[in-house]
Short mmCIF file of C-alpha atoms in Angstrom, two decimals:
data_model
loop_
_atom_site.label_atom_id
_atom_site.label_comp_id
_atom_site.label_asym_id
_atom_site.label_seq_id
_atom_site.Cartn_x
_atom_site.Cartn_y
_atom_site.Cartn_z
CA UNK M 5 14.06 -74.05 271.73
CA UNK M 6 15.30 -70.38 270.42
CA UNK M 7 18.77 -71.15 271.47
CA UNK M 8 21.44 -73.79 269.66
CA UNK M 9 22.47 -77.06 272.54
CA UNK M 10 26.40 -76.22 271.97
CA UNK M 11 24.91 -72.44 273.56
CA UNK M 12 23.66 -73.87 276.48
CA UNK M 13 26.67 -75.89 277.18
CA UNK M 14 29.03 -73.08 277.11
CA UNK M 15 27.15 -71.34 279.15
CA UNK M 16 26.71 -74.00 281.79
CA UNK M 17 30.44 -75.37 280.94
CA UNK M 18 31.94 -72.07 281.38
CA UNK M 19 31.59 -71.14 285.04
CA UNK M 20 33.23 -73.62 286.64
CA UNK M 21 36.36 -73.33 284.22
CA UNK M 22 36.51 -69.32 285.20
CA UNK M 23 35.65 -69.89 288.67
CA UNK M 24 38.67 -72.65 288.70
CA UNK M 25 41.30 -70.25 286.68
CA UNK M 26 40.12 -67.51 289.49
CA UNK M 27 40.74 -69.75 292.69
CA UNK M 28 43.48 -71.98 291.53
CA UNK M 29 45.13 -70.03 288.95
CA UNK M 30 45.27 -72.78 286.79
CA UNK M 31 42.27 -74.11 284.55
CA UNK M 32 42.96 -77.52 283.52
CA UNK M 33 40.38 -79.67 282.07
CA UNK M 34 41.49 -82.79 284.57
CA UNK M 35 41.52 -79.87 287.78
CA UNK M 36 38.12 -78.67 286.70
CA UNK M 37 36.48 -82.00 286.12
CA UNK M 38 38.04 -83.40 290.09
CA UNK M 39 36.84 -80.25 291.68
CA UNK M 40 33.69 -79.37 290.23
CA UNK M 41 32.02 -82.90 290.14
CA UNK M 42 30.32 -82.65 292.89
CA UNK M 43 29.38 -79.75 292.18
CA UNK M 44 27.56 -80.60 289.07
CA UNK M 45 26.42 -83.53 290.79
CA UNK M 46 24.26 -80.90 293.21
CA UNK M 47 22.82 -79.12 290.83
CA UNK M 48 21.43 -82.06 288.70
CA UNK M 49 20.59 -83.85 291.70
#
């Protein structure tokens, strides 16, 4: 694998953190984990 693990988790971390500070205005860790769940949940599902 050409690219490091901690890479890959940014990249699939970081999303839902800028798509939270975009719609709610407020990226918390505890706000991003409630809302995006699910959505996480859907794409490993």
């Amino acid at each position: 694998m050409r690219y490091p693990l901690w890479a890959f988790l940014f990249v699939f971390m970081l999303p839902p953190f800028a798509a939270h500070a975009l719609l709610g205005g407020n990226a918390t860790l505890d706000g991003v984990r409630v809302n995006h769940s699910p959505v996480i949940a859907q794409f490993l599902r």
